[in-house]
Coordinates of C-alpha atoms in Angstrom, one line a residue:
M22 CA -24.6 -43.9 -48.7
F23 CA -22.7 -46.3 -50.9
P24 CA -24.1 -49.8 -51.0
R25 CA -22.0 -52.1 -48.8
G26 CA -20.9 -54.1 -51.8
R27 CA -19.4 -51.1 -53.6
L28 CA -17.7 -50.0 -50.4
W29 CA -16.0 -53.3 -50.0
L30 CA -15.0 -53.2 -53.6
L31 CA -13.4 -49.7 -53.0
Y32 CA -11.6 -51.0 -49.9
G33 CA -10.3 -53.9 -51.9
G34 CA -9.1 -51.7 -54.8
L35 CA -7.3 -49.4 -52.4
A36 CA -5.7 -52.5 -50.7
V37 CA -4.5 -53.8 -54.0
W38 CA -3.1 -50.4 -55.0
A39 CA -1.3 -50.1 -51.6
L40 CA 0.1 -53.6 -52.1
V41 CA 1.3 -52.8 -55.6
V42 CA 3.0 -49.6 -54.3
W43 CA 4.5 -51.5 -51.4
L44 CA 5.8 -54.3 -53.7
R45 CA 7.2 -51.7 -56.1
L46 CA 8.9 -49.9 -53.2
A47 CA 10.4 -53.1 -52.0
Q48 CA 11.6 -53.9 -55.5
V49 CA 13.3 -50.5 -55.9
Q50 CA 14.8 -50.5 -52.4
L51 CA 15.8 -54.1 -52.1
I52 CA 15.9 -55.9 -55.5
D53 CA 16.8 -53.1 -57.9
H54 CA 18.7 -50.9 -55.4
A55 CA 22.0 -51.2 -57.2
D56 CA 20.6 -50.3 -60.6
W57 CA 18.8 -47.2 -59.3
A58 CA 21.8 -46.1 -57.3
Q59 CA 23.9 -46.4 -60.5
L60 CA 21.4 -44.2 -62.4
A61 CA 21.4 -41.6 -59.6
S62 CA 25.1 -41.6 -59.6
E63 CA 25.2 -41.1 -63.4
Q64 CA 22.8 -38.2 -63.1
Q65 CA 24.6 -36.6 -60.1
E66 CA 28.2 -37.5 -60.9
K67 CA 30.6 -37.5 -63.9
T68 CA 34.0 -38.9 -64.2
V69 CA 36.6 -36.5 -65.6
E70 CA 40.3 -37.0 -66.4
I71 CA 42.9 -34.3 -65.6
Q72 CA 46.3 -34.6 -67.3
Q73 CA 49.3 -34.8 -65.1
P74 CA 52.5 -32.7 -65.7
R75 CA 54.4 -33.7 -68.8
G76 CA 57.9 -34.9 -68.3
E77 CA 61.0 -32.8 -68.9
I78 CA 63.6 -33.3 -71.6
L79 CA 67.2 -32.7 -70.3
T80 CA 70.6 -32.7 -71.8
R81 CA 73.2 -35.0 -70.4
D82 CA 74.7 -32.0 -68.6
G83 CA 71.4 -31.1 -67.0
R84 CA 70.0 -28.3 -69.2
V85 CA 66.2 -28.3 -69.5
L86 CA 65.3 -28.3 -73.2
A87 CA 61.6 -28.9 -72.7
G88 CA 59.6 -28.4 -69.5
S89 CA 56.1 -27.4 -68.4
L90 CA 54.5 -24.5 -66.5
E91 CA 51.4 -25.0 -64.3
R92 CA 48.4 -23.2 -65.9
V93 CA 44.6 -23.3 -65.6
R94 CA 41.7 -23.0 -68.1
I95 CA 38.3 -21.7 -67.4
G96 CA 35.2 -23.4 -68.8
A97 CA 31.4 -22.7 -68.7
N98 CA 28.2 -23.9 -70.2
P99 CA 26.4 -20.7 -71.3
R100 CA 23.2 -22.6 -72.0
R101 CA 22.8 -23.2 -68.3
I102 CA 23.4 -19.6 -67.4
P103 CA 20.5 -17.2 -67.7
R104 CA 21.1 -15.0 -70.7
S105 CA 20.4 -11.9 -68.6
A106 CA 23.4 -12.8 -66.4
W107 CA 25.8 -13.0 -69.2
P108 CA 26.8 -9.3 -69.3
S109 CA 27.6 -9.2 -65.6
L110 CA 29.5 -12.4 -65.7
A111 CA 31.5 -11.2 -68.7
R112 CA 32.3 -8.0 -66.8
E113 CA 33.6 -9.9 -63.8
L114 CA 35.6 -12.4 -65.9
A115 CA 37.2 -9.9 -68.3
P116 CA 40.0 -8.5 -66.1
L117 CA 40.8 -12.0 -64.7
V118 CA 41.2 -13.9 -68.0
G119 CA 42.7 -11.2 -70.2
L120 CA 39.7 -10.9 -72.6
S121 CA 37.3 -8.0 -73.2
E122 CA 33.6 -8.3 -72.3
T123 CA 32.8 -8.3 -76.0
E124 CA 35.0 -11.2 -76.7
I125 CA 33.6 -13.3 -73.8
L126 CA 30.0 -12.5 -74.8
A127 CA 30.8 -13.5 -78.4
R128 CA 32.1 -16.9 -77.2
F129 CA 29.0 -17.4 -75.1
R130 CA 26.7 -16.7 -78.0
A131 CA 28.7 -19.0 -80.3
A132 CA 28.7 -22.0 -77.9
S133 CA 26.1 -24.7 -78.3
N134 CA 27.2 -26.4 -75.0
F135 CA 30.3 -26.4 -72.9
L136 CA 33.2 -24.2 -73.9
Y137 CA 36.6 -23.1 -72.5
V138 CA 36.2 -19.3 -71.9
A139 CA 40.0 -18.9 -71.6
R140 CA 43.1 -21.1 -71.6
D141 CA 46.7 -20.8 -70.5
L142 CA 46.0 -18.7 -67.4
D143 CA 48.2 -18.3 -64.3
P144 CA 47.1 -20.6 -61.5
S145 CA 46.5 -17.6 -59.2
V146 CA 43.5 -16.8 -61.3
A147 CA 41.7 -19.9 -60.0
A148 CA 41.3 -18.4 -56.5
A149 CA 40.0 -15.2 -57.9
I150 CA 37.4 -17.1 -60.1
K151 CA 36.3 -19.1 -57.0
R152 CA 35.7 -15.8 -55.1
L153 CA 33.2 -14.7 -57.7
G154 CA 30.9 -17.5 -56.4
H155 CA 29.6 -18.7 -59.8
D156 CA 29.1 -22.4 -59.4
H157 CA 28.6 -22.9 -63.1
L158 CA 32.2 -21.9 -63.9
W159 CA 34.6 -24.8 -64.3
I160 CA 38.3 -24.4 -63.4
E161 CA 40.6 -27.1 -64.8
P162 CA 44.4 -27.4 -64.1
T163 CA 46.5 -27.7 -67.2
E164 CA 50.0 -26.8 -68.3
R165 CA 51.9 -25.0 -71.0
R166 CA 54.9 -26.6 -72.7
V167 CA 58.0 -24.4 -72.6
Y168 CA 61.4 -24.5 -74.3
P169 CA 63.8 -22.4 -72.3
H170 CA 66.6 -22.4 -74.9
G171 CA 64.3 -21.5 -77.8
P172 CA 65.5 -23.0 -81.1
L173 CA 68.4 -24.9 -79.7
A174 CA 68.0 -28.5 -81.0
G175 CA 64.5 -27.5 -82.0
A176 CA 64.1 -30.1 -84.8
T177 CA 65.3 -32.9 -82.5
I178 CA 63.1 -31.9 -79.5
G179 CA 60.0 -31.4 -81.6
F180 CA 56.8 -29.7 -80.3
V181 CA 53.3 -30.4 -78.9
N182 CA 49.9 -29.4 -80.2
G183 CA 47.3 -27.3 -78.4
E184 CA 46.2 -30.4 -76.4
G185 CA 49.7 -31.1 -75.3
A186 CA 50.3 -34.1 -77.5
G187 CA 53.7 -34.6 -79.1
Q188 CA 53.8 -33.9 -82.9
A189 CA 57.4 -34.2 -83.9
G190 CA 60.9 -35.1 -82.7
L191 CA 61.4 -36.6 -79.2
E192 CA 58.1 -35.1 -78.1
A193 CA 56.2 -37.4 -80.5
Q194 CA 58.6 -40.4 -80.3
F195 CA 58.3 -40.5 -76.5
E196 CA 54.7 -39.3 -76.2
S197 CA 53.5 -42.1 -73.8
T198 CA 56.6 -41.7 -71.7
L199 CA 56.5 -37.9 -71.4
R200 CA 52.7 -37.7 -71.1
G201 CA 52.2 -40.0 -68.1
A202 CA 48.8 -41.1 -67.0
P203 CA 45.9 -38.7 -66.2
G204 CA 44.3 -38.6 -62.8
T205 CA 40.6 -39.6 -62.6
F206 CA 38.2 -37.4 -60.6
R207 CA 34.5 -37.6 -59.9
L208 CA 32.6 -34.4 -60.4
V209 CA 29.5 -34.2 -58.2
R210 CA 26.7 -32.1 -59.6
D211 CA 23.6 -30.6 -58.1
G212 CA 19.9 -31.1 -59.0
S213 CA 20.5 -28.9 -62.1
R214 CA 23.4 -31.1 -63.1
K215 CA 25.8 -28.3 -62.7
G216 CA 29.3 -29.0 -61.3
T217 CA 31.8 -26.9 -59.5
Q218 CA 35.5 -27.1 -58.9
V219 CA 35.1 -27.7 -55.2
E220 CA 33.0 -30.8 -55.9
L221 CA 35.9 -32.7 -57.5
R222 CA 36.6 -36.0 -55.7
P223 CA 39.8 -37.9 -56.5
E224 CA 39.1 -41.4 -57.6
R225 CA 42.4 -42.7 -59.1
P226 CA 45.7 -40.8 -58.9
G227 CA 47.5 -40.0 -62.1
R228 CA 51.2 -40.4 -62.8
P229 CA 53.3 -37.5 -64.1
G230 CA 55.3 -38.0 -67.2
L231 CA 58.8 -39.3 -66.9
T232 CA 61.9 -37.2 -67.5
L233 CA 64.1 -38.0 -70.5
R234 CA 67.8 -37.5 -70.1
L235 CA 69.5 -37.2 -73.4
A236 CA 73.0 -38.1 -74.7
L237 CA 73.0 -34.6 -76.2
D238 CA 75.5 -32.2 -74.5
S239 CA 74.3 -28.7 -74.5
R240 CA 77.9 -27.3 -75.0
V241 CA 78.3 -29.5 -78.1
Q242 CA 74.9 -28.6 -79.5
V243 CA 75.6 -24.9 -79.1
I244 CA 78.9 -25.1 -80.9
L245 CA 77.5 -27.1 -83.8
E246 CA 74.7 -24.7 -84.3
Q247 CA 76.8 -21.6 -83.9
E248 CA 79.4 -22.7 -86.4
L249 CA 76.8 -23.9 -89.0
D250 CA 75.1 -20.5 -88.6
R251 CA 78.4 -18.8 -89.2
T252 CA 79.0 -20.9 -92.4
I253 CA 75.5 -20.1 -93.7
G254 CA 76.1 -16.4 -93.0
E255 CA 79.5 -16.3 -94.8
I256 CA 78.8 -18.7 -97.7
G257 CA 75.1 -18.7 -98.1
A258 CA 73.2 -22.0 -98.2
R259 CA 69.8 -23.6 -98.2
G260 CA 70.6 -25.3 -94.9
A261 CA 73.2 -27.2 -93.0
T262 CA 73.5 -30.0 -90.6
A263 CA 76.1 -31.5 -88.3
V264 CA 76.4 -34.6 -86.1
A265 CA 78.8 -35.2 -83.2
M266 CA 79.0 -38.8 -82.0
D267 CA 80.9 -41.0 -79.6
P268 CA 82.4 -43.6 -82.0
W269 CA 82.5 -46.4 -79.3
T270 CA 79.0 -46.1 -77.8
G271 CA 77.0 -44.5 -80.6
Q272 CA 75.8 -41.8 -78.2
V273 CA 74.9 -38.7 -80.1
L274 CA 76.4 -35.7 -78.4
G275 CA 75.1 -33.1 -80.9
L276 CA 72.5 -33.2 -83.7
A277 CA 72.2 -29.8 -85.4
S278 CA 69.8 -28.9 -88.2
L279 CA 69.7 -25.3 -89.6
P280 CA 67.6 -23.3 -90.1
S281 CA 66.1 -24.2 -86.8
Y282 CA 62.9 -23.0 -85.1
D283 CA 61.5 -22.4 -81.6
P284 CA 59.4 -25.4 -80.6
G285 CA 57.2 -23.1 -78.6
R286 CA 56.1 -21.4 -81.8
P287 CA 56.1 -24.1 -84.5
G288 CA 53.3 -22.5 -86.5
E289 CA 55.5 -19.5 -87.4
V290 CA 57.7 -21.6 -89.7
S291 CA 57.1 -24.0 -92.6
G292 CA 57.3 -27.7 -92.5
E293 CA 60.6 -27.4 -94.5
V294 CA 62.2 -25.6 -91.6
R295 CA 60.8 -28.1 -89.0
R296 CA 62.6 -31.0 -90.8
N297 CA 65.4 -32.6 -89.0
R298 CA 68.0 -32.5 -91.8
A299 CA 70.4 -34.7 -89.9
I300 CA 68.2 -37.7 -90.2
E301 CA 65.5 -36.8 -92.8
D302 CA 67.6 -35.4 -95.6
A303 CA 69.3 -38.2 -97.6
L304 CA 71.8 -36.7 -100.1
E305 CA 74.5 -38.3 -102.2
P306 CA 77.7 -38.3 -100.1
G307 CA 80.2 -37.6 -102.8
S308 CA 83.8 -38.4 -102.0
T309 CA 83.1 -39.0 -98.3
F310 CA 81.9 -42.4 -99.5
K311 CA 85.3 -43.3 -101.0
P312 CA 86.8 -44.6 -97.7
F313 CA 84.2 -47.3 -97.6
I314 CA 85.2 -48.4 -101.1
F315 CA 88.8 -48.6 -100.1
A316 CA 87.8 -50.4 -96.9
A317 CA 85.9 -53.0 -98.9
A318 CA 88.8 -53.6 -101.2
L319 CA 91.2 -54.0 -98.3
A320 CA 88.9 -56.3 -96.4
H321 CA 88.6 -58.6 -99.4
G322 CA 92.3 -58.6 -100.2
V323 CA 92.2 -56.9 -103.5
L324 CA 94.1 -53.8 -102.3
R325 CA 97.0 -53.0 -100.0
P326 CA 97.5 -49.6 -98.3
H327 CA 100.8 -48.8 -100.1
E328 CA 100.0 -50.4 -103.4
L329 CA 100.3 -48.2 -106.4
V330 CA 97.1 -47.3 -108.2
D331 CA 96.7 -46.0 -111.7
C332 CA 95.3 -42.4 -111.4
S333 CA 96.5 -41.2 -114.7
G334 CA 94.7 -39.9 -117.8
G335 CA 92.7 -37.2 -116.1
G336 CA 89.8 -39.6 -115.7
V337 CA 88.6 -43.1 -116.6
Q338 CA 86.3 -44.5 -119.3
V339 CA 83.4 -46.6 -118.0
A340 CA 80.8 -48.0 -120.3
G341 CA 81.6 -45.4 -122.9
F342 CA 81.5 -42.5 -120.6
L343 CA 84.5 -40.4 -119.3
I344 CA 84.4 -39.8 -115.6
R345 CA 86.8 -36.9 -115.1
D346 CA 89.4 -36.5 -112.3
H347 CA 90.6 -33.4 -110.7
A348 CA 94.0 -33.8 -112.4
S349 CA 96.1 -36.5 -114.1
Y350 CA 98.0 -37.9 -111.1
G351 CA 99.8 -40.8 -112.6
L352 CA 100.7 -43.7 -110.2
L353 CA 99.8 -43.0 -106.6
S354 CA 99.7 -45.2 -103.5
A355 CA 96.3 -46.1 -102.3
T356 CA 96.8 -43.7 -99.4
Q357 CA 97.8 -40.8 -101.8
A358 CA 94.9 -41.6 -104.1
L359 CA 92.5 -41.2 -101.2
A360 CA 94.3 -38.1 -99.9
V361 CA 93.9 -36.3 -103.3
S362 CA 90.4 -37.8 -103.8
S363 CA 91.2 -39.3 -107.1
N364 CA 88.0 -40.4 -109.0
S365 CA 89.9 -42.6 -111.4
G366 CA 91.8 -44.4 -108.6
A367 CA 88.6 -45.0 -106.6
I368 CA 86.8 -46.3 -109.6
R369 CA 89.6 -48.7 -110.6
I370 CA 89.7 -50.0 -107.0
A371 CA 85.9 -50.5 -107.0
H372 CA 86.1 -52.6 -110.2
R373 CA 88.4 -55.0 -108.5
L374 CA 85.4 -56.1 -106.4
S375 CA 82.5 -58.2 -107.7
P376 CA 79.0 -56.5 -107.4
A377 CA 78.1 -59.1 -104.7
L378 CA 81.2 -58.3 -102.5
L379 CA 80.9 -54.6 -102.9
D380 CA 77.2 -54.8 -102.0
A381 CA 77.8 -56.9 -98.9
S382 CA 80.5 -54.4 -97.7
I383 CA 78.2 -51.4 -98.2
R384 CA 75.3 -53.0 -96.4
S385 CA 77.5 -54.2 -93.5
L386 CA 78.3 -50.5 -92.9
G387 CA 74.6 -49.7 -92.5
F388 CA 73.8 -48.0 -95.8
G389 CA 70.3 -48.6 -97.2
S390 CA 68.8 -49.0 -93.8
A391 CA 67.7 -46.7 -91.0
T392 CA 70.1 -46.3 -88.0
G393 CA 67.3 -46.9 -85.5
I394 CA 67.8 -43.6 -83.6
E395 CA 65.0 -42.7 -81.3
L396 CA 63.4 -40.2 -83.7
P397 CA 60.4 -40.3 -86.1
A398 CA 60.7 -39.9 -89.9
E399 CA 64.3 -41.2 -90.2
A400 CA 65.3 -41.6 -93.9
R401 CA 66.7 -45.0 -95.0
G402 CA 68.5 -43.4 -97.9
I403 CA 68.5 -44.8 -101.4
Y404 CA 70.6 -47.8 -102.2
R405 CA 69.7 -50.3 -104.9
S406 CA 70.5 -54.0 -104.9
P407 CA 73.1 -55.3 -107.4
E408 CA 70.3 -56.8 -109.5
R409 CA 69.3 -53.3 -110.4
W410 CA 72.9 -52.0 -111.1
S411 CA 74.0 -50.8 -114.5
A412 CA 77.4 -51.0 -116.0
M413 CA 78.1 -47.6 -114.4
S414 CA 77.0 -48.5 -110.9
R415 CA 80.3 -49.6 -109.4
A416 CA 81.9 -46.5 -110.8
G417 CA 79.1 -44.3 -109.4
L418 CA 79.3 -45.8 -106.0
A419 CA 83.1 -45.4 -105.9
I420 CA 82.6 -41.6 -106.1
G421 CA 79.6 -41.4 -103.9
Q422 CA 76.8 -41.5 -106.5
E423 CA 73.9 -43.9 -107.0
I424 CA 73.5 -43.8 -103.2
S425 CA 72.1 -41.3 -100.8
A426 CA 72.6 -41.1 -97.0
S427 CA 71.8 -38.9 -94.1
A428 CA 74.5 -37.1 -92.1
L429 CA 73.7 -39.6 -89.2
Q430 CA 74.3 -42.6 -91.5
I431 CA 77.6 -41.2 -92.6
A432 CA 78.6 -40.5 -89.0
R433 CA 77.8 -44.1 -88.1
G434 CA 79.9 -45.4 -91.0
Y435 CA 82.9 -43.2 -89.9
A436 CA 82.4 -44.3 -86.3
A437 CA 83.1 -47.9 -87.6
L438 CA 86.3 -46.7 -89.2
A439 CA 87.3 -44.9 -86.0
N440 CA 86.5 -47.7 -83.4
G441 CA 88.1 -50.6 -85.1
G442 CA 85.4 -51.8 -87.5
V443 CA 82.2 -52.1 -85.3
L444 CA 78.9 -50.7 -86.5
V445 CA 77.2 -49.0 -83.5
R446 CA 73.6 -47.9 -83.1
P447 CA 73.3 -44.2 -82.6
S448 CA 71.4 -43.3 -79.5
L449 CA 69.9 -40.0 -78.3
V450 CA 68.4 -41.1 -75.0
L451 CA 70.5 -42.1 -72.0
E452 CA 67.8 -42.9 -69.4
T453 CA 64.3 -42.0 -68.1
L454 CA 64.0 -40.5 -64.6
D455 CA 61.3 -40.2 -62.0
P456 CA 60.4 -36.5 -62.1
R457 CA 60.0 -36.2 -58.3
D458 CA 63.3 -37.5 -57.1
R459 CA 65.3 -37.9 -60.4
N460 CA 65.9 -41.6 -59.6
V461 CA 66.6 -43.7 -62.7
I462 CA 63.6 -45.6 -64.0
T463 CA 65.0 -47.0 -67.2
P464 CA 68.9 -47.0 -67.2
Y465 CA 70.9 -46.6 -70.4
R466 CA 71.8 -49.9 -72.1
Q467 CA 74.2 -49.7 -75.0
S468 CA 73.1 -51.7 -78.0
P469 CA 75.6 -54.3 -79.0
G470 CA 77.4 -53.4 -82.2
T471 CA 78.1 -55.6 -85.2
R472 CA 81.4 -56.3 -86.8
A473 CA 81.5 -54.5 -90.2
L474 CA 85.3 -54.5 -90.9
P475 CA 88.3 -56.3 -89.7
P476 CA 90.1 -54.2 -87.0
E477 CA 93.3 -54.0 -89.1
V478 CA 91.3 -52.7 -92.1
A479 CA 89.6 -50.0 -90.0
R480 CA 93.1 -48.9 -88.7
Q481 CA 94.5 -48.8 -92.2
V482 CA 91.7 -46.6 -93.5
A483 CA 91.9 -44.4 -90.5
A484 CA 95.6 -43.8 -91.3
M485 CA 94.6 -43.0 -94.9
L486 CA 92.1 -40.5 -93.7
G487 CA 94.8 -38.9 -91.6
A488 CA 96.8 -38.3 -94.8
V489 CA 93.7 -36.5 -96.3
V490 CA 93.9 -34.0 -93.4
D491 CA 97.7 -33.8 -93.3
E492 CA 98.4 -33.3 -97.0
G493 CA 95.3 -33.8 -99.1
T494 CA 91.9 -32.1 -99.6
G495 CA 91.1 -31.8 -95.9
K496 CA 93.9 -29.5 -94.8
A497 CA 91.4 -26.9 -93.7
A498 CA 90.1 -29.4 -91.1
R499 CA 93.3 -29.5 -89.2
V500 CA 93.2 -28.7 -85.5
E501 CA 96.2 -27.3 -83.6
G502 CA 97.6 -29.9 -81.2
Y503 CA 95.5 -32.8 -82.5
R504 CA 95.8 -35.4 -85.2
A505 CA 92.5 -35.5 -87.0
A506 CA 91.3 -37.8 -89.8
G507 CA 88.6 -37.3 -92.3
K508 CA 87.4 -36.8 -95.9
T509 CA 85.9 -34.1 -98.0
G510 CA 83.0 -34.7 -100.4
T511 CA 81.5 -32.4 -103.0
A512 CA 78.4 -33.9 -104.4
Q513 CA 76.1 -32.7 -107.2
K514 CA 72.4 -32.8 -106.2
A515 CA 70.3 -35.1 -108.2
G516 CA 67.0 -33.9 -109.7
V517 CA 64.4 -35.3 -112.0
G518 CA 66.1 -37.0 -114.9
G519 CA 69.7 -36.3 -113.7
Y520 CA 71.8 -33.8 -111.8
T521 CA 70.7 -30.2 -111.3
A522 CA 73.3 -27.7 -112.6
G523 CA 74.7 -25.5 -109.9
L524 CA 73.3 -27.3 -106.9
H525 CA 75.7 -29.1 -104.6
A526 CA 76.1 -30.5 -101.1
A527 CA 79.5 -30.0 -99.4
W528 CA 80.5 -32.6 -96.9
F529 CA 83.2 -33.3 -94.4
A530 CA 83.3 -36.4 -92.2
G531 CA 86.0 -37.1 -89.7
F532 CA 87.2 -38.0 -86.3
L533 CA 89.9 -37.3 -83.7
P534 CA 92.3 -38.0 -82.0
R535 CA 93.5 -40.3 -84.9
E536 CA 95.1 -42.9 -82.7
N537 CA 92.3 -43.3 -80.1
P538 CA 89.2 -41.5 -81.5
K539 CA 86.9 -39.9 -79.0
L540 CA 84.7 -37.9 -81.3
V541 CA 83.2 -38.3 -84.8
V542 CA 81.9 -35.2 -86.5
V543 CA 80.0 -34.9 -89.8
V544 CA 79.2 -31.6 -91.5
C545 CA 76.9 -31.2 -94.5
V546 CA 76.2 -27.8 -96.1
D547 CA 73.2 -28.0 -98.5
Q548 CA 73.4 -25.9 -101.6
P549 CA 76.3 -23.6 -100.7
E550 CA 76.2 -20.4 -102.8
R551 CA 79.4 -18.4 -102.7
T552 CA 81.6 -21.5 -103.3
Y553 CA 80.6 -25.1 -103.3
W554 CA 83.8 -27.1 -102.9
A555 CA 83.8 -29.1 -99.7
A556 CA 87.5 -28.2 -99.1
D557 CA 86.5 -24.5 -98.9
V558 CA 83.1 -24.9 -97.2
A559 CA 82.7 -28.1 -95.0
A560 CA 86.3 -28.7 -94.1
P561 CA 86.9 -25.3 -92.5
T562 CA 83.5 -25.7 -90.6
F563 CA 84.6 -29.0 -89.3
G564 CA 87.9 -27.5 -88.2
R565 CA 86.2 -24.7 -86.3
I566 CA 83.8 -27.0 -84.7
V567 CA 86.4 -29.5 -83.5
T568 CA 88.7 -26.8 -82.3
R569 CA 86.0 -25.6 -79.9
L570 CA 84.8 -29.1 -79.0
V571 CA 88.2 -30.4 -77.8
T572 CA 88.3 -27.6 -75.3
A573 CA 84.6 -27.9 -74.2
L574 CA 85.0 -31.7 -73.7
G575 CA 88.5 -31.5 -72.2
L576 CA 90.2 -33.7 -74.8
P577 CA 94.0 -33.5 -74.2
P578 CA 96.2 -32.5 -77.1
V579 CA 99.0 -34.7 -78.5
T580 CA 102.4 -33.4 -77.6
G581 CA 104.4 -32.0 -80.5
V582 CA 101.5 -31.9 -83.0
R583 CA 101.0 -28.7 -84.9
T584 CA 99.0 -27.6 -87.9

């Protein structure tokens, strides 16, 4: 037997141990309960986010340019699956996910942890996967971005990457609007910390992306792209672009950039093809810039519409250089000088303006600054301040040199000539809509324009541009039953150290009807091959486009007007 003293010592030790256990238990259950519950939750549960459907992109007339299909992807953690079970699992999965057993096993062997076995699967596969009874397989809802009209407006719409994030065009510009907010779910796991699809518990609902309704009209866009494609096929060219705009609101009805691409397969084309030429390519505008020089001179009182201008000599000497004209025209009215696109006449008019006045007029028409359209990567164009001008600069500007602009910038300038002198902000997006009921979330709000020209001056230049189409270089742009106004422009392309021989851009910018314009259209053909004169390339393209647009948009003809 133990001595009584040692026995009491043993009893005392056991009592102390029991007291410590009881106190620790009390601490865990009462004092530290929240901390231990949190730890248990972290071990048994995991918060996951599931992206909600991406918003659609619609034309103003309701065509879906970008939408989403419901899909699922299948995930697994091979390291938590017995290796001996891999072959049978691969055999069961193969016919469901469209992969071979060999491919699935190779993915298992290459994975160090969790992997997606297959992506972009039809949602019906989820039920079949669940029927297999493998708790360690993970089924996640996802989506695939689709573009039902293929390359139509491809450069404007843009595309998404493999994770569904916008990478270009409207998809990138409105990423947060289209993407919405992911839903939060709690994934409950078993003692082996493996989760299953049936153990997802909703914690916070997500929000699907909003729908964008555009100012683009699908009929206008189709016509622009078809006619540009025809021109490239007949003439040959590096590319072409066209803009159609409402001159009063700035709403862009069509924005074409060719060659185009299918946003659903962006990796099949180069970055050059994915460029949106209408806003990213800034080229010298050539003689399409002359109307702005005439407008500046009229606005500052140094020119009158019917004043005679010296267009003789076959050109004009500036700072020791001869700038040639198309012919020796003699004395012409300002209207006639613009109609025949006289270089010497435009240069002499530009020299009536001081550099400060000419600069102020050019900037008031938006050149040298981005238009602010809702697209990424818009070019500002190149335009230098008068402090950097040379003795040749006013002459160069008069004929559309020493400045570069995008087709959209030219369209905005011509809209000011068409609407009475107000510079509007081009806009592609009309409104955002709730994807469930199509109720308007963000209504369209027209940006206030700024006065760029006196109304009378805008009307005078518009009349001059009418003479260009009626009797000048723009005859090929005439439209049966309508009075159009516009200007041709044939520009050499600048390269390193000067102009590149044989490379040109052919422009036509105009609007109609002349008296109350409803539509501005700008065409630019980049590096035309068979012939490069704008009168033979861009003007006929403008004429074909507008002939179709007036019918598509229901613009009534003017009685008694014929081509």
